[in-house]
Short mmCIF file of C-alpha atoms and ligand atoms in Angstrom, two decimals:
data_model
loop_
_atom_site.label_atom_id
_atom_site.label_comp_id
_atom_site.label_asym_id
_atom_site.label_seq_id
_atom_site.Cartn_x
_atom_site.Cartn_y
_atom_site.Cartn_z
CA UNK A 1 -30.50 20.27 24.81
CA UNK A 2 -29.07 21.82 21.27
CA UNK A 3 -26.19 19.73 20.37
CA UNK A 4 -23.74 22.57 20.15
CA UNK A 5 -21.28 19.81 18.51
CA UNK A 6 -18.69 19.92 21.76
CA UNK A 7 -17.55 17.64 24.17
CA UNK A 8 -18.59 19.33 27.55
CA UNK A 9 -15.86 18.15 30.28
CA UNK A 10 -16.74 21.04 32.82
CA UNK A 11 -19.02 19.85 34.94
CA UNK A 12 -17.53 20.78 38.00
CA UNK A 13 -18.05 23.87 36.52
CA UNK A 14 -21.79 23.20 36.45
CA UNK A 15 -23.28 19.86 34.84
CA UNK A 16 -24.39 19.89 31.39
CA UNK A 17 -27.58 19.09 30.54
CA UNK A 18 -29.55 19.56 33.48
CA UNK A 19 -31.84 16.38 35.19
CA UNK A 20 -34.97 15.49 33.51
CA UNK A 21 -37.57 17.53 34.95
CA UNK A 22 -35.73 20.15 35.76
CA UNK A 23 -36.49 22.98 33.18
CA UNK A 24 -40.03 22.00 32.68
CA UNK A 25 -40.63 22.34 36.59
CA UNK A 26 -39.07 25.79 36.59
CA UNK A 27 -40.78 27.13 33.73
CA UNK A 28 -44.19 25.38 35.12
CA UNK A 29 -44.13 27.51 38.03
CA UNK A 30 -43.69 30.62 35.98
CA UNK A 31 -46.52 29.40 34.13
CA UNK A 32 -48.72 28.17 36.88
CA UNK A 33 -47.78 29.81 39.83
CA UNK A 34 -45.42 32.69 39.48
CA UNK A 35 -45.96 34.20 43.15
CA UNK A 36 -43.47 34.21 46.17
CA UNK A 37 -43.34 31.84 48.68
CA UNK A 38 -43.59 33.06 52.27
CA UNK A 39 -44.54 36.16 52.02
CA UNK A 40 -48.11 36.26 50.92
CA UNK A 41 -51.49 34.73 52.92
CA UNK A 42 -53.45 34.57 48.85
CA UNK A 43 -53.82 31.19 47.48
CA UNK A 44 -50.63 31.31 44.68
CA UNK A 45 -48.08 32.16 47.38
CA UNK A 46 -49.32 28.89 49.32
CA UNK A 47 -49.00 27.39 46.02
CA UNK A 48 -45.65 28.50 45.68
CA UNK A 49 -44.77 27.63 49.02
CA UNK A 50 -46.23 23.91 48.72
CA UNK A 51 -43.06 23.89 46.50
CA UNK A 52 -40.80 25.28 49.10
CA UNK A 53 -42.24 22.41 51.91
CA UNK A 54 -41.80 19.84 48.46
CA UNK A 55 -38.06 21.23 48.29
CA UNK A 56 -37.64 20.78 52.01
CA UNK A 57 -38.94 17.54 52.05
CA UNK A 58 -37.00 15.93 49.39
CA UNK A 59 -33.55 17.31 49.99
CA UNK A 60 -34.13 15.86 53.95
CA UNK A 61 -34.70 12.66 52.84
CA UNK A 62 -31.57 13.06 50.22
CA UNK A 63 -29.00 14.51 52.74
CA UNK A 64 -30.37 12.55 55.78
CA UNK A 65 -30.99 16.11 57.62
CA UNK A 66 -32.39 16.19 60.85
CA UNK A 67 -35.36 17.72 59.54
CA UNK A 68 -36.92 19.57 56.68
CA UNK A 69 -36.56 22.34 58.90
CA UNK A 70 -32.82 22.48 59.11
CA UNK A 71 -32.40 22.69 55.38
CA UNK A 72 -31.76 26.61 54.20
CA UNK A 73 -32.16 27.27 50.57
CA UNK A 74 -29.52 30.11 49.22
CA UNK A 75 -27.85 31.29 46.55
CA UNK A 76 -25.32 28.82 45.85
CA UNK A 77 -22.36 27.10 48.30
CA UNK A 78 -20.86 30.43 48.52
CA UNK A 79 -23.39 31.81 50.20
CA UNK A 80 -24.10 28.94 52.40
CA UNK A 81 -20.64 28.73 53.35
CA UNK A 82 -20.30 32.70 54.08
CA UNK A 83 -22.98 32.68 56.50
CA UNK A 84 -21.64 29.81 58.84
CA UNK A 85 -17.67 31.44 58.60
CA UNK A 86 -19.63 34.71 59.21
CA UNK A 87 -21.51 33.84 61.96
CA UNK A 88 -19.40 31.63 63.90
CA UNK A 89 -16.21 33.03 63.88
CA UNK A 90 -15.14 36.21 65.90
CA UNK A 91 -12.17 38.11 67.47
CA UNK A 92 -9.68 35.76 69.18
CA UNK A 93 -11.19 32.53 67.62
CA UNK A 94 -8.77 29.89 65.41
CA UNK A 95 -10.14 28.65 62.49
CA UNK A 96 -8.63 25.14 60.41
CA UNK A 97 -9.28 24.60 56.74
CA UNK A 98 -7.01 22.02 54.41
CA UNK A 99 -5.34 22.96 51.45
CA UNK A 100 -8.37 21.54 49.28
CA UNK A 101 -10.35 25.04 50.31
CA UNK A 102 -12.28 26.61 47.70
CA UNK A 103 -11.92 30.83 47.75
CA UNK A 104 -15.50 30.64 48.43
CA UNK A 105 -13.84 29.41 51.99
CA UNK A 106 -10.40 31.10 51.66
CA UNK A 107 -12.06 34.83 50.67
CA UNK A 108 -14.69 35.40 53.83
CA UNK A 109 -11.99 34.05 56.02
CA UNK A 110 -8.98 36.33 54.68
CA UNK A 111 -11.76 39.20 55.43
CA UNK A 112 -12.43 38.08 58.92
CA UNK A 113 -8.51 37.75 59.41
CA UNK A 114 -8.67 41.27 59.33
CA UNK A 115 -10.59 41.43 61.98
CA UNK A 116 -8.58 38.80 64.49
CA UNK A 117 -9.47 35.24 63.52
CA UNK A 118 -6.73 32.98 62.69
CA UNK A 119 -6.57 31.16 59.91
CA UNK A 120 -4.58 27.57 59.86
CA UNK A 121 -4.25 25.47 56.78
CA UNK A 122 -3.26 22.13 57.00
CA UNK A 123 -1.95 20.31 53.85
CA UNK A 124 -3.92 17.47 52.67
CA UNK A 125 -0.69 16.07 50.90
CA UNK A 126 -0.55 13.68 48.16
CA UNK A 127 0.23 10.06 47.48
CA UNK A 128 1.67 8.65 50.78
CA UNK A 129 1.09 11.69 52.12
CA UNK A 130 -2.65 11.96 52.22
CA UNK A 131 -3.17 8.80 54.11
CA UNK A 132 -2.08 10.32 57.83
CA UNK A 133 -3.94 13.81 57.09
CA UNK A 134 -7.04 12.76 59.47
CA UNK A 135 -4.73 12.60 61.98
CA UNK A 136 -2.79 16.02 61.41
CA UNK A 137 -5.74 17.50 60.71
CA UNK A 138 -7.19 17.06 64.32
CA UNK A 139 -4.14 17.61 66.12
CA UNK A 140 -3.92 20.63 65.46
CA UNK A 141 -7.54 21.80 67.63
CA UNK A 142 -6.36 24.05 70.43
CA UNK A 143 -8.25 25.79 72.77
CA UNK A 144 -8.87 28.57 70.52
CA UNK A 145 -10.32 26.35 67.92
CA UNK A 146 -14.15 27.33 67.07
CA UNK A 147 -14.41 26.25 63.65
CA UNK A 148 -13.31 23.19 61.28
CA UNK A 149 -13.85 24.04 57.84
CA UNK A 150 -13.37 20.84 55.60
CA UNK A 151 -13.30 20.76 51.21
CA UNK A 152 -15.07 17.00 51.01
CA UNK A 153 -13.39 17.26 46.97
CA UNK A 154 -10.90 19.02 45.50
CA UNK A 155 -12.26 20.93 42.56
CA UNK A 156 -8.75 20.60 41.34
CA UNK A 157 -7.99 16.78 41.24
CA UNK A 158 -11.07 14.35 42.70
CA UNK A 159 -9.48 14.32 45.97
CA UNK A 160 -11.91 12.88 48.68
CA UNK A 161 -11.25 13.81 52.43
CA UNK A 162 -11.94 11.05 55.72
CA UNK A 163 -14.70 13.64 56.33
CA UNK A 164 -16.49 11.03 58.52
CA UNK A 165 -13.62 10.00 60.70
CA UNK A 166 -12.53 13.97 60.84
CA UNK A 167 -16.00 14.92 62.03
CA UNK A 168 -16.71 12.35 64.28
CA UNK A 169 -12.88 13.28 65.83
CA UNK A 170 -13.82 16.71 66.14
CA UNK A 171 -17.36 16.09 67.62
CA UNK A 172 -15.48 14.23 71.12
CA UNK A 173 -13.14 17.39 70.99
CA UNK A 174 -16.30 19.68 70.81
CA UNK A 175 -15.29 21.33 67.86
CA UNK A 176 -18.12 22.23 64.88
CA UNK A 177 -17.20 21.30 61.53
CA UNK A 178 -18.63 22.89 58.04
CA UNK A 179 -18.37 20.38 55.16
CA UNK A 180 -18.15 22.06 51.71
CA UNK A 181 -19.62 19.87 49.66
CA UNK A 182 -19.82 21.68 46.48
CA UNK A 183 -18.10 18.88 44.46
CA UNK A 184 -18.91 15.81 46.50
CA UNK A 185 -22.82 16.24 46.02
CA UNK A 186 -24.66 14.40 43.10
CA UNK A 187 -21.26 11.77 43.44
CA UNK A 188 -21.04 10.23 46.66
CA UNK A 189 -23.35 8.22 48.43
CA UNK A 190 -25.80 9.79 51.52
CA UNK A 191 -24.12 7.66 53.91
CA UNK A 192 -20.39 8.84 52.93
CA UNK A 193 -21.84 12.86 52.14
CA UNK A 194 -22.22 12.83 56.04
CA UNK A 195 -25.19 14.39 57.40
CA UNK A 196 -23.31 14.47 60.63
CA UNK A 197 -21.37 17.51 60.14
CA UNK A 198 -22.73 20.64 62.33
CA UNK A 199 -22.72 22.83 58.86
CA UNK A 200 -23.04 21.39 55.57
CA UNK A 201 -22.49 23.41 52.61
CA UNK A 202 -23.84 22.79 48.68
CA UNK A 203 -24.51 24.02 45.32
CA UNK A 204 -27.33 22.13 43.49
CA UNK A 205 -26.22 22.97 40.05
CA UNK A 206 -23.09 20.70 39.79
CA UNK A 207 -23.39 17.20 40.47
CA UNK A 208 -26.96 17.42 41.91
CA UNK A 209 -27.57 18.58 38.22
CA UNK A 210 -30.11 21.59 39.45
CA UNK A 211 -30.67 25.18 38.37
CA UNK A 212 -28.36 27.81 38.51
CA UNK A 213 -28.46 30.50 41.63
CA UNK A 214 -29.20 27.79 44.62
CA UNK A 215 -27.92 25.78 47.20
CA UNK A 216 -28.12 24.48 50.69
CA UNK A 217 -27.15 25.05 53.90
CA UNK A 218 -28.01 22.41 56.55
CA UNK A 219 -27.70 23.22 60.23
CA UNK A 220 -27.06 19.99 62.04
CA UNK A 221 -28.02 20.96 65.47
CA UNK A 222 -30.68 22.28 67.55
CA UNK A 223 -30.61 26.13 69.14
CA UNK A 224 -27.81 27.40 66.36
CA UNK A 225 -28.12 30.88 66.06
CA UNK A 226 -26.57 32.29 62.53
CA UNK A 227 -26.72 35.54 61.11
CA UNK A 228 -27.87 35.51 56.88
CA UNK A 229 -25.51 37.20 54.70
CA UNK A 230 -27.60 40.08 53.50
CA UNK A 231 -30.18 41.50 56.13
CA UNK A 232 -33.62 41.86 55.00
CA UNK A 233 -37.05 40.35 54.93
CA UNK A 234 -37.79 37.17 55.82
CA UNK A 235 -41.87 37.32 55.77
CA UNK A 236 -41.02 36.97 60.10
CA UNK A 237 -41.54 39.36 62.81
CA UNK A 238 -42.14 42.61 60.02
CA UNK A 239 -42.09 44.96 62.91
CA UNK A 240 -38.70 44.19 64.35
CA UNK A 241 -35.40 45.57 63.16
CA UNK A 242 -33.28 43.36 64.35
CA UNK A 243 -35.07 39.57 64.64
CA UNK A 244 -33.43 36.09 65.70
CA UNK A 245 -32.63 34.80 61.99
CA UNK A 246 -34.50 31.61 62.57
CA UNK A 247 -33.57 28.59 60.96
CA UNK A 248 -34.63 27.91 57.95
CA UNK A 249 -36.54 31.13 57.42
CA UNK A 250 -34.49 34.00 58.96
CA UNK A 251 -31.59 32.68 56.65
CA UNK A 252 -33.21 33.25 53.25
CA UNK A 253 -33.78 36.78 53.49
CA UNK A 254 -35.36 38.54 50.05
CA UNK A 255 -37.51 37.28 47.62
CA UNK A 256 -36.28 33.44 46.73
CA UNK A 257 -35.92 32.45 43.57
CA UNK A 258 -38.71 29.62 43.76
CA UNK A 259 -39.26 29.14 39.82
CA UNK A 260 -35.14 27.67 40.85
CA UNK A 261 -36.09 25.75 43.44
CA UNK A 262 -39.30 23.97 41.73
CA UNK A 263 -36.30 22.83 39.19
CA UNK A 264 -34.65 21.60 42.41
CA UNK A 265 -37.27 19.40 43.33
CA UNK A 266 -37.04 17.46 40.12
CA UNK A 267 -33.01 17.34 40.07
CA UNK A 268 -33.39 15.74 43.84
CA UNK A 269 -36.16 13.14 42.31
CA UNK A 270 -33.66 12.07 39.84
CA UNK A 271 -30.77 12.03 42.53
CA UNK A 272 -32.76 9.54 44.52
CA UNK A 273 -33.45 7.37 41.34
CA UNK A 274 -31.56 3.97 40.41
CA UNK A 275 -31.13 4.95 37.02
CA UNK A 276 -29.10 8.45 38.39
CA UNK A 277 -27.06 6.20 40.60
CA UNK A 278 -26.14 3.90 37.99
CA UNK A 279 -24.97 6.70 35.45
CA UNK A 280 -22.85 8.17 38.54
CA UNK A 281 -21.65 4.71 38.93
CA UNK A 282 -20.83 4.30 35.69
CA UNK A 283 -19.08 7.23 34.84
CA UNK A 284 -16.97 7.04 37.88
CA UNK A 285 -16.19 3.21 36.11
CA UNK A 286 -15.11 5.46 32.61
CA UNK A 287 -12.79 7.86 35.10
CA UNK A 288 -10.79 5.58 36.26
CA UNK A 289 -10.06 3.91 32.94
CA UNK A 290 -8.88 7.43 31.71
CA UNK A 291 -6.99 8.07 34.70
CA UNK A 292 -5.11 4.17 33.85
CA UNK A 293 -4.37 5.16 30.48
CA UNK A 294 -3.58 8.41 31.10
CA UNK A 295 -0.55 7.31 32.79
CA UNK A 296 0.93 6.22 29.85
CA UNK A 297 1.34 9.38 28.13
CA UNK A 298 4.61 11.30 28.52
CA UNK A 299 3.94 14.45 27.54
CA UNK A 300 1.20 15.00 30.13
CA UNK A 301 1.27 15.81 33.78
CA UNK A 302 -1.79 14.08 35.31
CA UNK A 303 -3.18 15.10 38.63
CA UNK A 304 -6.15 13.08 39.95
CA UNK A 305 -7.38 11.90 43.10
CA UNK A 306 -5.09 11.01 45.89
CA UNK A 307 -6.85 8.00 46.92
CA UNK A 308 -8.67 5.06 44.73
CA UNK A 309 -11.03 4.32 47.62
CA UNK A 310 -13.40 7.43 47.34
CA UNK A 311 -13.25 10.34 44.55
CA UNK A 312 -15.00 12.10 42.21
CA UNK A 313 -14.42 12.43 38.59
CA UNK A 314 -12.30 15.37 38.51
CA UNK A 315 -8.55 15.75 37.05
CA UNK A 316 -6.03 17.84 36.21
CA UNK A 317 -3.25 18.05 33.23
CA UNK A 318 -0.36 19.80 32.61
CA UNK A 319 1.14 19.96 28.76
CA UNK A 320 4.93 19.51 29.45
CA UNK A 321 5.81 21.07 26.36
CA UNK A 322 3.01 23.94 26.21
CA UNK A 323 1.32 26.30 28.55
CA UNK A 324 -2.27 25.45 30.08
CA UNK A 325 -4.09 28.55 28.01
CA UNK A 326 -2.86 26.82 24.55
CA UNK A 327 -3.41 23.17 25.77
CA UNK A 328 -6.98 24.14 26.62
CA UNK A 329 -7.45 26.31 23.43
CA UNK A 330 -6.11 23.27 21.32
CA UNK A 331 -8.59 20.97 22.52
CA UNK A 332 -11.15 23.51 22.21
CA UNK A 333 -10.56 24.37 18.91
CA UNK A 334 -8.91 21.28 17.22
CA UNK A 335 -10.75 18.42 18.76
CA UNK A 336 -13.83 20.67 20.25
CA UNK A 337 -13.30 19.49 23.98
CA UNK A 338 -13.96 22.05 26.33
CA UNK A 339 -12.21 22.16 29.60
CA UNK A 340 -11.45 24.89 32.38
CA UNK A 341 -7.71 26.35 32.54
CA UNK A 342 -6.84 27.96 36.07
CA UNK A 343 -6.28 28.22 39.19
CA UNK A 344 -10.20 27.10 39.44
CA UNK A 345 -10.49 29.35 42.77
CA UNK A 346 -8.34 27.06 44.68
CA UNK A 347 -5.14 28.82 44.99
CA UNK A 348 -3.69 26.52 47.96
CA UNK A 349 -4.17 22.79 46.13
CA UNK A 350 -2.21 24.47 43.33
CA UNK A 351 0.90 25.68 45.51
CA UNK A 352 0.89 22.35 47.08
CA UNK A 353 0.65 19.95 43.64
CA UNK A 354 3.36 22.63 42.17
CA UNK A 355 1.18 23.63 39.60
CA UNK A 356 1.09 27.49 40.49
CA UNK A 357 0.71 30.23 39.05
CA UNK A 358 -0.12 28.84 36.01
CA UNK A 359 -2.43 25.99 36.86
CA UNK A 360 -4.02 23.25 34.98
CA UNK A 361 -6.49 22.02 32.05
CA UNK A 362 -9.24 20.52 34.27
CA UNK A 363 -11.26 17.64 32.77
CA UNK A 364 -14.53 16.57 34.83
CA UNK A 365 -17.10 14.21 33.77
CA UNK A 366 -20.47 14.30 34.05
CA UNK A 367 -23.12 11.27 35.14
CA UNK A 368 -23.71 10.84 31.22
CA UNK A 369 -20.19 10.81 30.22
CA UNK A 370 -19.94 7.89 28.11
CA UNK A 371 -17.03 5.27 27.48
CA UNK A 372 -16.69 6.67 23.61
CA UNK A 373 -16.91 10.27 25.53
CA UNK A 374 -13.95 8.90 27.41
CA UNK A 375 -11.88 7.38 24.32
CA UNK A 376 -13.04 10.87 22.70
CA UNK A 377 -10.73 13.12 25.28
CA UNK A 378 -8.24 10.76 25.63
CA UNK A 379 -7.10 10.06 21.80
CA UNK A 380 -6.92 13.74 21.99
CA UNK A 381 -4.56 13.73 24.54
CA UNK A 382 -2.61 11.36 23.13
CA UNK A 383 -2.67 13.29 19.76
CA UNK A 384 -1.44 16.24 21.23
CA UNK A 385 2.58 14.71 21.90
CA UNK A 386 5.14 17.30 20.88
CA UNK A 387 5.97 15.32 17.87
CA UNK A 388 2.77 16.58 16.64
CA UNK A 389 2.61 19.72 17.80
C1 LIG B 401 -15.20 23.15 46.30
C2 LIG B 401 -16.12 24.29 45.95
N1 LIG B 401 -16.66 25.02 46.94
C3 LIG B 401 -17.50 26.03 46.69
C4 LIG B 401 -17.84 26.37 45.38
C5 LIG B 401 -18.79 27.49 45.15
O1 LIG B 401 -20.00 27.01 44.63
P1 LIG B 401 -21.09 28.00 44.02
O2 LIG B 401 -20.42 28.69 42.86
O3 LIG B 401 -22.18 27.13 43.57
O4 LIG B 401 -21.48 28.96 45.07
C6 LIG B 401 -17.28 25.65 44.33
C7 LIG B 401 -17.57 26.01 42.94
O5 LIG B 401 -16.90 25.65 41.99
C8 LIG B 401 -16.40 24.58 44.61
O6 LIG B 401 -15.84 23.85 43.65
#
């Protein structure tokens, strides 16, 4: 990767560089290959959908899915989670979502409101507050309940949700839950990204470090009928106008972008390797030594993860003596540190931390953010006191 001479903290954004492997598989199958998988019978298409079966393969064994089978390749999390809310929900039904929820959640939902679903939100709370939110969470099920839709980290601070003890909860109570785990992916271990969850929901370009325009949807369950987002073909059943979308197929209607998801195979290769689990590890160590010191300055307003236990490396400042557009512009331009400023899509963590309208400066580290990375951002910080300013 050029060195462009920044300091990249936007990685829940999308990570910066990609995994090793990952551009030389993607422009090896434009070189090699270049044909579309499942869709042709000649001997490049079975090439190119080797790869596919490869892709299946490896992000089964990653995620724990039931099978390669259940694993749908799509355009991103967004698109994975539209076609669950989509599919699922209809007139009459009650949906629950936390305030962690991404607009990637919030948008197809406000849509379907239109149409008679009901939308709850429950607040996830911080500080003492988070701890009981498993709890108020599942109480609130009713008998109109036919969806649990559940952020597994906040985009906004690090904040990691009981998604195992909400899911297994809501599996006794019979109700399906779809894990967005947009943020949580490439950080948290297999065992605590819960395969168990009827719907799971990913991008592979954020902490999974894969290409751009793809993610995953994994079904969870046998006999689940769901509807793709965009009708069209699926290589299946040519003659019929209106066929069962079946899983995985029926889901990734249109040409897929397979040059993408050769890259993929190599980020999930990585994933699985020590050395990826040790830089995680690591840079999770350097987070929490920001978030200590961090603390200590005054003129910042620090929002981070609501729980020590589990979280990814993901928080949020306020100036107290500027507004977020110049704080971020500052850094950017002064000490060459480039963050996000917003709202970052999640509207409802914002009204509940108090930062609304105007949001935050979001820092997130990447699995190669280094200790002198970390000292980097933070003497920064520190130089940027209102005596100073
Ligand atoms: C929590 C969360 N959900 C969903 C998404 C959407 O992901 P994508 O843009 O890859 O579709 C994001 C992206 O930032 C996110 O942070």
């Amino acid at each position: 990767l050029i060195d462009t001479g920044f300091h990249y903290f936007d990685h829940a954004t999308t990570s910066r560089p990609k995994a090793p492997g990952v551009i030389d598989a993607t422009m090896a199958f434009y070189q090699n290959i270049c044909a579309s998988p499942s869709r042709t019978g000649h001997q490049l298409g079975t090439s190119a959908n080797k790869i596919l079966i490869q892709a299946r393969e490896i992000a089964c064994e990653y995620f724990g899915a039931r099978s390669p089978n259940h694993i749908v390749f799509t355009g991103g999390a967004t698109e994975s989670l539209n076609i669950v809310i989509r599919s699922v929900l209809k007139k009459g039904h009650e949906v629950v979502i936390s305030s962690l929820a991404h607009n990637a959640v919030i948008r197809p939902l406000a849509r379907l409101e239109e149409s008679g679903i009901t939308v709850r939100v429950i607040s996830v709370g911080i500080g003492a507050n988070f701890s009981n939110f498993a709890e108020r969470f599942v109480e609130c099920f009713n008998t109109r309940t036919t969806l649990a839709v559940l952020t597994q980290a906040s985009n906004v601070d690090g904040t990691v949700l009981p998604i195992a003890e909400i899911t297994a909860r809501a599996k006794e109570m019979g109700i399906p839950v779809l894990v967005d785990a947009a943020q949580s992916s490439g950080w948290l271990s297999r065992e605590d990204l819960c395969g168990e969850a009827d719907y799971f929901a990913t991008s592979l370009h954020k902490g999974l470090r894969g290409p751009f325009g793809l993610g995953i949807l994994i079904v969870g369950r046998d006999n689940i009928i769901l509807d793709p987002v965009i009708d069209g073909g699926s290589g299946l059943e040519s003659s019929n106008s209106r066929p069962q979308s079946v899983i995985p197929n029926g889901l990734e209607t249109g040409t897929m972008n397979a040059a993408a998801i050769a890259g993929a195979v190599s980020a999930f290769e990585h994933a699985i390797s020590k050395e990826a689990q040790e830089a995680a590890q690591e840079s999770i160590f350097n987070f929490q030594q920001i978030m200590d010191r961090l603390v200590t300055l005054d003129h910042i307003r620090v929002f981070g993860p609501s729980s020590q236990d589990k979280m990814v490396p993901i928080v949020s400042l306020q100036h107290k003596h500027m507004d977020t557009k110049t704080f971020s512009q500052i850094l950017e331009k002064k000490y060459g540190i480039l963050t996000r400023v917003g709202l970052h899509c999640a509207p409802l963590r914002h009204q509940e931390l108090g930062t609304s309208p105007e949001g935050t400066v979001r820092i997130s580290f990447g699995h190669h953010t280094t200790a002198k990375d970390t000292s980097i951002v933070f003497n920064a910080l520190q130089n940027l006191n209102k005596e100073v300013l």
